[in-house]
XYZ file of C-alpha atoms in Angstrom:
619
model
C -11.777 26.931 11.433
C -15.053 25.844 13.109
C -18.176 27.949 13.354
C -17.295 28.549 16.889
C -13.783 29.885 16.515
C -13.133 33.124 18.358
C -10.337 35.757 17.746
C -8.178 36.369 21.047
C -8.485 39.440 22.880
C -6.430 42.513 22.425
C -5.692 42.529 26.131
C -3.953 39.113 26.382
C -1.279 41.486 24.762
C -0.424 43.368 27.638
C -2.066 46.702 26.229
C -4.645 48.250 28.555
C -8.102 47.480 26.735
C -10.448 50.410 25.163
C -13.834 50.459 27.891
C -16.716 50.256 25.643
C -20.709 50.305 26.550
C -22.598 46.743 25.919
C -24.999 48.461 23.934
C -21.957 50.037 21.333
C -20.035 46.885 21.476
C -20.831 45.125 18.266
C -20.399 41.521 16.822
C -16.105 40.859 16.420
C -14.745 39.652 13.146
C -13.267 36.822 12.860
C -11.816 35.074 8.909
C -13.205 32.353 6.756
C -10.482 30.032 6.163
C -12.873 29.572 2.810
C -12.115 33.539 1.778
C -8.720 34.521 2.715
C -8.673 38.023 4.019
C -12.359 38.164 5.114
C -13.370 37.657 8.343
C -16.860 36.785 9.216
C -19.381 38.596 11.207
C -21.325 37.563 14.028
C -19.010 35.689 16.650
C -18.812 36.833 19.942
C -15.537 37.509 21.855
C -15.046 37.338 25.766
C -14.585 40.947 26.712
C -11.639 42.092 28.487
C -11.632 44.827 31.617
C -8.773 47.205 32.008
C -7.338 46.527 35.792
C -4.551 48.359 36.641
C -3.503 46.558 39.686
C -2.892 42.831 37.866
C -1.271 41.692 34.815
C -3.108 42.173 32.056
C -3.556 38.923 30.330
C -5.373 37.786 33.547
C -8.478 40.261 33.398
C -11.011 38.788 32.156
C -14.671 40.103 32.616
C -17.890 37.248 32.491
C -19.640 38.523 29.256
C -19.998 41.324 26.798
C -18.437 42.039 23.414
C -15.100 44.145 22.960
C -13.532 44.535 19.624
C -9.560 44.226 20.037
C -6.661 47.128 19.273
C -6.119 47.306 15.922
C -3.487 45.171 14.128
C -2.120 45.609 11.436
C -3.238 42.887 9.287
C -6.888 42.725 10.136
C -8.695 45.904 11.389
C -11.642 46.724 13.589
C -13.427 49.378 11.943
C -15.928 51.415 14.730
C -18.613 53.715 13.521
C -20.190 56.335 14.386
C -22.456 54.567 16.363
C -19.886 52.487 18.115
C -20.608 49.045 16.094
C -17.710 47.630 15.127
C -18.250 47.170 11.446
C -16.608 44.432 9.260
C -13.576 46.040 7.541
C -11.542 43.981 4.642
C -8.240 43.063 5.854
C -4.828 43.620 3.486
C -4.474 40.301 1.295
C -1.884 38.625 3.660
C -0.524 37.470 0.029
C -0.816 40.024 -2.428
C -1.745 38.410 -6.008
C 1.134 38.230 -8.229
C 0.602 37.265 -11.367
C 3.629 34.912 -12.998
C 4.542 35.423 -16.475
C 7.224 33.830 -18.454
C 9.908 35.612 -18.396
C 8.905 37.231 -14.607
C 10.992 34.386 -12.700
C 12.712 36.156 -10.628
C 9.484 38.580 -9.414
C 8.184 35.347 -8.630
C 10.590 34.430 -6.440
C 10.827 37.633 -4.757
C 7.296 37.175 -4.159
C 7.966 33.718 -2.574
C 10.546 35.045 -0.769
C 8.021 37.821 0.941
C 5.418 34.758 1.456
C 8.195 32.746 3.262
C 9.115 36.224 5.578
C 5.496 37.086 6.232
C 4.498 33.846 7.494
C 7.942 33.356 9.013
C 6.928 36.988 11.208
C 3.686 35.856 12.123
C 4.712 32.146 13.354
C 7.315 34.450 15.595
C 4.887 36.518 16.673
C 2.721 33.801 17.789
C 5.427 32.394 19.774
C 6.550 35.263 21.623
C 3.950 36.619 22.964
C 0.308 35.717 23.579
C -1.160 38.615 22.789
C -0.502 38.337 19.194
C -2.656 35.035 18.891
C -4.916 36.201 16.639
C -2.140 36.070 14.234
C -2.716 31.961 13.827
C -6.088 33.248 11.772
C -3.836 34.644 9.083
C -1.527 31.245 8.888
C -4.387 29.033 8.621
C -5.834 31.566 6.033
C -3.188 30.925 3.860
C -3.769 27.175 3.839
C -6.714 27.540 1.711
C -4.979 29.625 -0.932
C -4.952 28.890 -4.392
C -1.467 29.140 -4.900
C 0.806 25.935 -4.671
C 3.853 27.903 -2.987
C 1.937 29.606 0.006
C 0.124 26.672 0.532
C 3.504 25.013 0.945
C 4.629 27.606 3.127
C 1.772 27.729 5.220
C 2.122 23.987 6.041
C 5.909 24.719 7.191
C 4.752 27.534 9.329
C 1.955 25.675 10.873
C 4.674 22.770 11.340
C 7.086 25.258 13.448
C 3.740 27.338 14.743
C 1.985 24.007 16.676
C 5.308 21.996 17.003
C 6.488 24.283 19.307
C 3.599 25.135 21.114
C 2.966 21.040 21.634
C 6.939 20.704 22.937
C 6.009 23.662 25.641
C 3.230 22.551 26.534
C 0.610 25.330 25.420
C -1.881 23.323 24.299
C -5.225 22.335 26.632
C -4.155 18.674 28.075
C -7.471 16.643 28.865
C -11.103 15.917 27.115
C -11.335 18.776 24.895
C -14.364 21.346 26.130
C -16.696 23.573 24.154
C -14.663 26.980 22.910
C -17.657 28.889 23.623
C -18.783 27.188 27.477
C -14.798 27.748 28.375
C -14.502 31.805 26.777
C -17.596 32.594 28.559
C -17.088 31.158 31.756
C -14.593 32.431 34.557
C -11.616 29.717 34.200
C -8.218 31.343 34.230
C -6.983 33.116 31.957
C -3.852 30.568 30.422
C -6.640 27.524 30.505
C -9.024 29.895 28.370
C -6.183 30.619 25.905
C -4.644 26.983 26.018
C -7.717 25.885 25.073
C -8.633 28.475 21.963
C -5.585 27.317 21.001
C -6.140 23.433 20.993
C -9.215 24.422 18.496
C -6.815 26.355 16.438
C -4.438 22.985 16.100
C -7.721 21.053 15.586
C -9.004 23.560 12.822
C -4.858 23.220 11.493
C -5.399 19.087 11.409
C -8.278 19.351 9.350
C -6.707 21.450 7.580
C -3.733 19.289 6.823
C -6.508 16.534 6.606
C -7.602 17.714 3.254
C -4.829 18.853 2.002
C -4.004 14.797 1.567
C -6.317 15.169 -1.331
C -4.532 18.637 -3.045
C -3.984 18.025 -6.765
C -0.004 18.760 -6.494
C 1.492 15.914 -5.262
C 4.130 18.037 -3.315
C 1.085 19.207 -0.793
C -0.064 15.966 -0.061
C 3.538 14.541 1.192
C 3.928 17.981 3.194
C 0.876 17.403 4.589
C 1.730 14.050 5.440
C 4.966 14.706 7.088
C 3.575 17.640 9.177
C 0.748 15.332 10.589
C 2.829 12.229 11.404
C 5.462 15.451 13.191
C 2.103 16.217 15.000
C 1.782 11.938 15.724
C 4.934 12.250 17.156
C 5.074 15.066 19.063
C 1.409 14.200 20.557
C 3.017 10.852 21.779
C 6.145 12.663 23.177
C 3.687 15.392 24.809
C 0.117 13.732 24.842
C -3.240 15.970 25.098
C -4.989 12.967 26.988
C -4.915 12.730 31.005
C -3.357 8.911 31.253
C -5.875 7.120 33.585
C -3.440 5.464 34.963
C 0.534 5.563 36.230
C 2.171 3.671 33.165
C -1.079 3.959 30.891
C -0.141 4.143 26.798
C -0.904 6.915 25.139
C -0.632 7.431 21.623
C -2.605 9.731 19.480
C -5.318 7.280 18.254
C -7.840 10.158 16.626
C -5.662 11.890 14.808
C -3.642 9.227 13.474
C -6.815 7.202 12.343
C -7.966 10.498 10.186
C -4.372 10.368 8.492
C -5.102 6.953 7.887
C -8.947 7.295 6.162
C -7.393 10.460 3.905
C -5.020 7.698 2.549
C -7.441 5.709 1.780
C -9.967 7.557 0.204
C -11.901 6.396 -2.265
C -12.489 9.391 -4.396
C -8.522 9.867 -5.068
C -5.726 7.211 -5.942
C -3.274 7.830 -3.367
C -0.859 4.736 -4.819
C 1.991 7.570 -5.321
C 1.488 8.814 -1.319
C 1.429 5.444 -0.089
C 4.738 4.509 -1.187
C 5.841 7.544 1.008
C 4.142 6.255 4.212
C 5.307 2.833 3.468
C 8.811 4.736 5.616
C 6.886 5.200 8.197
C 5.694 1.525 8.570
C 8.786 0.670 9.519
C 8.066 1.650 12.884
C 6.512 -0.897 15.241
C 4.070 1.349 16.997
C 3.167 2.700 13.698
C 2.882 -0.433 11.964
C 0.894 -1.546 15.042
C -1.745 1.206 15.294
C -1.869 1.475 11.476
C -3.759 -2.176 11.134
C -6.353 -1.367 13.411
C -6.918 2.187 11.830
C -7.149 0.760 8.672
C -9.830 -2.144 9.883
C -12.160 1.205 11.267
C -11.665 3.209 8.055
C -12.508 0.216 5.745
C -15.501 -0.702 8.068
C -16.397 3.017 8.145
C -16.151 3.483 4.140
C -18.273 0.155 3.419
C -21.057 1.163 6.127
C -21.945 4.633 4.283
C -21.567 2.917 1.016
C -22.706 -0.519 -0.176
C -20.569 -0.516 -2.840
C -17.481 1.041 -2.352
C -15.327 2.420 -5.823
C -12.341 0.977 -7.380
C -10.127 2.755 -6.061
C -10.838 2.972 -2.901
C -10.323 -1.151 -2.613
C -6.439 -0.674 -3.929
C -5.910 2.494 -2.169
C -7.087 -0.322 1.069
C -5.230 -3.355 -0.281
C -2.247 -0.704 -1.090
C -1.644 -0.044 2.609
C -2.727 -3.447 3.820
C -0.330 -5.409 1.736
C 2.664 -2.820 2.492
C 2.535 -4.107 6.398
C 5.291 -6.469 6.936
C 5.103 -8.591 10.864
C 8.776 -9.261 12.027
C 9.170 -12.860 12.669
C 10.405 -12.496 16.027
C 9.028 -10.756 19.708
C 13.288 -9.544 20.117
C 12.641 -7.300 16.758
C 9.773 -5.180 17.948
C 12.222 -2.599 19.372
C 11.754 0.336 16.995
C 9.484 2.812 18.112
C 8.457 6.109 16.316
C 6.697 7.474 19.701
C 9.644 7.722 21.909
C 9.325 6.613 25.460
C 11.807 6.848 28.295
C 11.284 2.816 29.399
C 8.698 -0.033 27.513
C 5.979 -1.413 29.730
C 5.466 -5.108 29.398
C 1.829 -4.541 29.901
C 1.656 -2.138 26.531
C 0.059 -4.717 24.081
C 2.380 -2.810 21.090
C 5.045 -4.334 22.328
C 4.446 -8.087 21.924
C 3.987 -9.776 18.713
C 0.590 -11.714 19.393
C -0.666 -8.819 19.721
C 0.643 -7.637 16.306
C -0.433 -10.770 15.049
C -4.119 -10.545 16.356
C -4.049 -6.785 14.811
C -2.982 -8.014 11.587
C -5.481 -11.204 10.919
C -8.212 -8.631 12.061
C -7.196 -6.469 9.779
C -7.207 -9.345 6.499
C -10.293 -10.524 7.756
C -12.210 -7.102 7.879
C -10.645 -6.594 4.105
C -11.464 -10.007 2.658
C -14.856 -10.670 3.879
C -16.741 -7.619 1.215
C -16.872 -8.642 -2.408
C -13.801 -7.334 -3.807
C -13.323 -6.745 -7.840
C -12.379 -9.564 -9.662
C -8.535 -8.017 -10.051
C -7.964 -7.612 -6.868
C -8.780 -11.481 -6.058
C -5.331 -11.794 -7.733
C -3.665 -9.477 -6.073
C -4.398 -11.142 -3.007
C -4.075 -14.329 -4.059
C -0.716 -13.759 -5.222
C 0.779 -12.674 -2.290
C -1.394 -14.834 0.387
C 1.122 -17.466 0.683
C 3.812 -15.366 1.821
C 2.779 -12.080 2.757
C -0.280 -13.331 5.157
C -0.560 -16.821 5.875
C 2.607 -16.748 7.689
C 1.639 -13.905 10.251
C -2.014 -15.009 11.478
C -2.848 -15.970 14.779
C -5.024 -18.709 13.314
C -4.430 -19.290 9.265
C -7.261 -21.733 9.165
C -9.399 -18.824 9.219
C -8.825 -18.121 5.584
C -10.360 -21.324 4.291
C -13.700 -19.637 4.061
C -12.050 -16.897 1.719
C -9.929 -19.800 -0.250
C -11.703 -21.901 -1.134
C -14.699 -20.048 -2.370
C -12.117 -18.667 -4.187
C -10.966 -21.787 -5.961
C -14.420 -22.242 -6.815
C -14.177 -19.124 -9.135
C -12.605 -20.953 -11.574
C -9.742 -19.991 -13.879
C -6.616 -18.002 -12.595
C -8.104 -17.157 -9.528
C -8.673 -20.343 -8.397
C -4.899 -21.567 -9.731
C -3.908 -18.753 -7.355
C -5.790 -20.199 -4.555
C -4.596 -23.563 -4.548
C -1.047 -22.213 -3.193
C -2.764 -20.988 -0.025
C -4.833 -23.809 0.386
C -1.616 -26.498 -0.078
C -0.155 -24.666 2.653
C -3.231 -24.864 5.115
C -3.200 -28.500 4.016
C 0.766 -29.109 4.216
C 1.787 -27.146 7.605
C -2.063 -26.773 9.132
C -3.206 -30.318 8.814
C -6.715 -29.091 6.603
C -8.876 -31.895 5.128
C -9.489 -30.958 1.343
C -10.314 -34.146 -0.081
C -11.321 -32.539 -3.543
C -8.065 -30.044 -3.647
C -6.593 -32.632 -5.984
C -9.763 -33.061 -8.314
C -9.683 -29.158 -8.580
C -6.093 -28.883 -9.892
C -6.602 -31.957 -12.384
C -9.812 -29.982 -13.390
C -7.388 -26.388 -14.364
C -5.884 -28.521 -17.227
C -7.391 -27.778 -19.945
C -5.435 -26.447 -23.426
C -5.674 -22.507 -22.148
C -3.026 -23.443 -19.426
C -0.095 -23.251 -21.708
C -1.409 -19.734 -22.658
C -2.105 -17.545 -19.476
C -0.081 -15.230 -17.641
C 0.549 -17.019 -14.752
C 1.910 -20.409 -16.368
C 5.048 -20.297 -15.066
C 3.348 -20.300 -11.670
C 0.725 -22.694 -11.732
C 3.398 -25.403 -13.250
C 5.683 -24.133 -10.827
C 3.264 -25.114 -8.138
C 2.052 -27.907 -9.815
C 5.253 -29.611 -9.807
C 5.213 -29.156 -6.111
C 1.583 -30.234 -5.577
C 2.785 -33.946 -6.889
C 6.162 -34.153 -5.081
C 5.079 -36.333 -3.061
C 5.939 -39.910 -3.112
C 2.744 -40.759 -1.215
C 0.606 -39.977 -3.614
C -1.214 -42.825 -5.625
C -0.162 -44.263 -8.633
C -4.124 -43.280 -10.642
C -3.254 -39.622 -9.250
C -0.015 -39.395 -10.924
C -0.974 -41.157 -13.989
C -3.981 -39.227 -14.409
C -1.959 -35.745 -14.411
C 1.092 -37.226 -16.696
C -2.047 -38.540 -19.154
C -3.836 -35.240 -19.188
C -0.497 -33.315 -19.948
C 0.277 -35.918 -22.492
C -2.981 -35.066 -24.093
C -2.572 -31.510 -23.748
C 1.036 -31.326 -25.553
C -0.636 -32.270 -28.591
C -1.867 -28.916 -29.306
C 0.393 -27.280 -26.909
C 2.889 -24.622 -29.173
C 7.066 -25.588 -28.474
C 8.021 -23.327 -26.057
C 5.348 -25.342 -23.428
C 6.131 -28.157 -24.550
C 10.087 -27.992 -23.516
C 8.649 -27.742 -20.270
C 5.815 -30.168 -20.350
C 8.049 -32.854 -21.281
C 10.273 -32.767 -18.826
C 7.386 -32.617 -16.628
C 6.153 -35.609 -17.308
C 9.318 -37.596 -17.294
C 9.549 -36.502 -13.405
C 6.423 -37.491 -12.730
C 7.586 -41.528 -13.968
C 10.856 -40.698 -12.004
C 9.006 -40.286 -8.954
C 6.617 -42.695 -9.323
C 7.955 -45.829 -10.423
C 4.502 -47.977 -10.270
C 3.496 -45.120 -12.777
C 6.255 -46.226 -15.750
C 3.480 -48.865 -17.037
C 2.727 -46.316 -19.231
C 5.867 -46.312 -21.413
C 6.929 -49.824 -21.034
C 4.387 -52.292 -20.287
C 5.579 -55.525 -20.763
C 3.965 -58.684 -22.221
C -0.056 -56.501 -22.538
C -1.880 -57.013 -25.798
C -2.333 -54.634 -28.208
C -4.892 -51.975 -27.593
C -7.281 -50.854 -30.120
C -8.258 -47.876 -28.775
C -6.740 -45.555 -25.941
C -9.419 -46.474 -22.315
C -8.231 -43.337 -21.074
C -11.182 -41.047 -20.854
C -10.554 -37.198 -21.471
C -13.780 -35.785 -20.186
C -13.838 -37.499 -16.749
C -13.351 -34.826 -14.313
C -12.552 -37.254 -11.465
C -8.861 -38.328 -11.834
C -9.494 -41.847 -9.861
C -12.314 -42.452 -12.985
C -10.234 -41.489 -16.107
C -8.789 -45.012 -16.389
C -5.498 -43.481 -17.123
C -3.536 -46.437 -15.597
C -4.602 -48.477 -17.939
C -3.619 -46.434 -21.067
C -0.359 -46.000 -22.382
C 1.890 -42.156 -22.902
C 1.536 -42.665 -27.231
C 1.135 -39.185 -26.972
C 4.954 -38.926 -26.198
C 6.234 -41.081 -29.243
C 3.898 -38.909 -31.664
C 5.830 -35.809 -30.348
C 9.318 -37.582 -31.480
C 7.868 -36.508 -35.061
C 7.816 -32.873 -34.391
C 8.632 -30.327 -36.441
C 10.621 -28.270 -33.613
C 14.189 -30.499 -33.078
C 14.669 -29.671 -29.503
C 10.763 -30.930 -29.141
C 11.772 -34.073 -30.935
C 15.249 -34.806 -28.814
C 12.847 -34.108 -25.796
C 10.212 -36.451 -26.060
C 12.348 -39.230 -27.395
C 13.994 -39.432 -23.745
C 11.587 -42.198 -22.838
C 12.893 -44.474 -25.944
C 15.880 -44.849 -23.006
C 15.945 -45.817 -19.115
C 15.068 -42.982 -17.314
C 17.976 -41.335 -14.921
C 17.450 -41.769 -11.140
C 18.303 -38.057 -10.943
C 15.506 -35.014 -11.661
C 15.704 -32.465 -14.120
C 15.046 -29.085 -13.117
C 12.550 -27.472 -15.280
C 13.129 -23.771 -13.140
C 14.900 -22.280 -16.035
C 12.007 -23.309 -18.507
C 9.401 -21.853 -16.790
C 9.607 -18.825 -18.530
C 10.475 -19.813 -21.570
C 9.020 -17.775 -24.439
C 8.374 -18.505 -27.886
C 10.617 -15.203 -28.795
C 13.543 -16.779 -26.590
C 13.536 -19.971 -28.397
C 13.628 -18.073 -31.434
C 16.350 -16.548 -30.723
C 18.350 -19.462 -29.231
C 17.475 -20.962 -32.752
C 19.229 -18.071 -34.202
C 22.333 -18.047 -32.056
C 23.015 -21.817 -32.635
C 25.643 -22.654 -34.814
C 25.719 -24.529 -38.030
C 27.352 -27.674 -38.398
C 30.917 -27.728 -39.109
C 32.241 -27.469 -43.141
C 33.097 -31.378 -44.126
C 36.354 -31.174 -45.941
C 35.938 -32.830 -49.809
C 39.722 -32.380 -50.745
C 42.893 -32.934 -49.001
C 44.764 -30.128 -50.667
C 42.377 -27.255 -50.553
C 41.420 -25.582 -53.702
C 43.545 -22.311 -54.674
C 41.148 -20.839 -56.806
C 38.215 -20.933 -58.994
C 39.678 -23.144 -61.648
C 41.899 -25.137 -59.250
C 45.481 -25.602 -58.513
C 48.024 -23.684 -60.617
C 49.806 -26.723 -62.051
C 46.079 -27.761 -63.724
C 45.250 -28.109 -67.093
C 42.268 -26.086 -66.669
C 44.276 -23.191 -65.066
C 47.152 -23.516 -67.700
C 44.572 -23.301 -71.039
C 41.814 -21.210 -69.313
C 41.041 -17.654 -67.776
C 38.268 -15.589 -66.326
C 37.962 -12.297 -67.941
């Protein structure tokens, strides 16, 4: 509750209000959602007239203080001097302390929680001169206790939810509490709006709640606001400012965004519950360009942003998912009776625009050096696809291929694809992935990956001969040293690569060249074009016939014999581990038993009918 939040006058209840002197009215009491059950001096309350001849909820006088009848739950305590004097209110929610063994007095003590705020949310609702009730429910969202706050979110779910479907709440550019209370507006506009700031001072509220240390809060809270997106689209506060205009409710869904991405809590857990609600296209929609203002509003007030605040961000930005077609944006979480053509949510440029302005707000700060691979990993399929212009990312890619080890493996996959489908020029994209082979390749997490990719970098047949023979010389080199679980896949690597290329089988048979004393290929040349690997030869491949491993040996002693026209697919050894080929070593069977006798022996000392049977025993 704001600063400026009044308590509602007694007479809005129908009840004939007590005539007091200005000079004996005093200051009216009003809580501190900070204290529940206090109420804090010093705001000033529009003073109601008694008029006989009019209903009373309509009399309204131009200034003064009045104190309001009693109620029950907070009391106006007068003097003798006629000041109305700040009284302690009854603890809407008695403490009761929980003990083991007291489970059942704790539920009981739910249970009078539940009926209490249950009473005051019908109240509220059935007549307006028990308004001042709402002070009370909003009190109790500041408790201490897990189970009223819970309760207090439901009520304030029913409480505003039906007071937005009837229409109760001030529709229009929201004016000051205090210019509207003093002035001589109607009646119902004074209360409609006091009651707008009480569903403000709820949304705030709610707002912080996102951030309660019981993870059962936070996803109430987060269901009651998007109720409150959805029932402020249904029934909007904003005058449209034109016939057909779209409304949606912009402010308060951009705060729901910025409390999930905080950056002083990890909201990973809460995200995954909002990820439902991204299934919506309107959501979806108004979700990217919340999320561009709340990251450009979190890196403005701090240079350097925390941790977690950059994967609560990349969290919800990588959980939005574009339909591929403008015939699937037909689910709407806003329900209207008819879809304007002229409403940019429903057309998929639009979504598209939303969501590359969204990417590009995220990508252009200096992110930590594990989220790089985050995004890398999923930049191929998750974003390139659903820009309005992809080449924009060649900025971001290839300063991140310039990083150098798994980041920039990861960024050659987005950068193949700008070159592949975009038509980018990237005449040094090849020089870069000859330059990530080195002997820590056959070691990192993501070798499955980069070989994966790898093998579709030189698919080509286009490619020239001193590219190919370059990479199959460097991998040569590299399976050396490489341990036997790589090198099952290496191998066969390399024997694709001749397949492929035919110009390239020079270096396995080379007919009627002199004997070479030394290999011309040159190791440290970091330009593929220079490394004279054309000229060399794949020895490399006949010293791994000697290995110690057999399926190594059987492997590399496939180019002793003409290579097969067809492929082999080296999918399934991606992923091969040193523990599975272990264990395949294991399950393999011996060879069979080679049979020495053709009548098989009958016992130690052979057949019965032999000498050494007839004149000798075991004992």
């Amino acid at each position: 509750m704001g600063a400026g939040s009044r308590c509602w006058p007694a007479a809005a209840r129908g009840a004939p209000a007590r005539r007091r002197s200005s000079r004996h009215a005093g200051p009216a009491a009003r809580p501190d959602l900070r204290r529940p059950g206090l109420r804090r001096p010093g705001a000033r309350v529009p003073r109601y007239v008694e008029q006989r001849h009019r209903p009373s909820h309509l009399f309204l006088a131009r200034g003064g203080d009045v104190t309001r009848a009693p109620r029950a739950r907070r009391r106006d305590v007068t003097g003798a001097s006629g000041v109305v004097t700040n009284a302690p209110a009854p603890a809407l929610f008695p403490a009761r302390p929980v003990k083991h063994g007291h489970g059942r007095e704790a539920e009981r003590g739910g249970l009078r929680s539940r009926r209490a705020l249950g009473r005051l949310v019908q109240a509220v609702l059935s007549s307006r001169g028990e308004a001042n009730a709402v002070f009370d429910i909003l009190a109790a969202l500041q408790s201490e206790d897990q189970e009223e706050v819970q309760e207090a979110v439901r009520a304030c779910s029913r409480l505003f939810g039906a007071l937005l479907e009837r229409g109760e709440l001030y529709v229009g550019q929201l004016p000051s509490e205090d210019t509207v209370m003093a002035g001589s507006q109607g009646a119902m506009r004074k209360y409609k709006v006091w009651m707008r700031h009480r569903y403000c001072s709820c949304c705030n509220s709610l707002g912080e709640l996102l951030a309660h240390p019981a993870f059962q809060v936070k996803e109430l809270a987060l269901g009651t606001l998007m109720k409150f997106v959805q029932l402020e689209g249904t029934h909007p506060l904003e005058q449209p400012k034109w016939e057909g205009h779209y409304l949606f409710p912009r402010t308060l869904f951009r705060a729901v965004v910025r409390g999930l991405v905080s950056p002083a809590e990890d909201h990973s857990l809460l995200l995954s519950q909002f990820r439902e609600y991204l299934e919506f296209d309107d959501i979806r929609y108004h979700t990217m360009q919340a999320a561009s203002d709340a990251v450009a509003q979190v890196t403005n007030q701090q240079p350097e942003p925390s941790v977690i605040f950059w994967n609560n961000a990349f969290t919800l930005l990588s959980a939005v998912s574009l339909p591929r077609q403008e015939h699937d944006l037909s689910s709407f979480y806003v329900k209207h009776a008819e879809l304007s053509d002229k409403w940019k949510v429903t057309h998929l440029r639009e979504h598209r625009r939303a969501f590359q302005a969204m990417w590009l707000s995220f990508l252009k700060h200096k992110l930590p050096l594990s989220l790089y691979k985050k995004v890398l990993l999923v930049m191929h399929d998750s974003i390139l696809p659903h820009l309005a212009q992809p080449t924009l990312m060649i900025d971001f890619l290839t300063s991140a291929c310039d990083v150098g080890g798994a980041i920039s493996l990861l960024a050659l996959n987005g950068l193949f694809i700008l070159i592949h489908k975009h038509n980018l020029e990237y005449p040094d994209f090849y020089r870069k992935l000859y330059g990530l082979l080195d002997p820590s390749v056959f070691h990192v997490k993501y070798r499955a990956r980069f070989f994966h990719l790898a093998d579709l970098f030189l698919s080509s047949s286009h490619l020239p001969a001193y590219l190919v023979a370059a990479f199959a010389k460097r991998l040569a080199r590299l399976a050396l040293t490489a341990p036997p679980e790589a090198l099952l896949m290496v191998l066969p690597f390399i024997c694709n690569l001749l397949r492929r290329h035919p110009a390239c089988r020079v270096l396995v048979h080379r007919p009627q060249s002199p004997e070479m004393d030394s290999d011309p290929y040159d190791p440290e040349e970091e330009d593929p074009a220079k490394s004279r690997a054309l000229e060399s030869c794949l020895w490399e491949l006949q010293t791994l016939q000697q290995h110690y491993h057999p399926e190594v040996s059987r492997a590399a002693s496939v180019i002793n014999q003409v290579l097969s026209v067809a492929e082999v697919s080296i999918a399934p050894l991606l992923e091969l581990s040193a523990y599975e080929v272990f264990e395949q070593d294991l399950k393999r069977k011996g060879p069979e038993p080679v049979p020495l006798e053709f009548i098989s022996a009958q016992g130690l000392l052979g057949r019965r009918d032999d000498l050494c049977a007839q004149f000798f025993t075991l004992s």
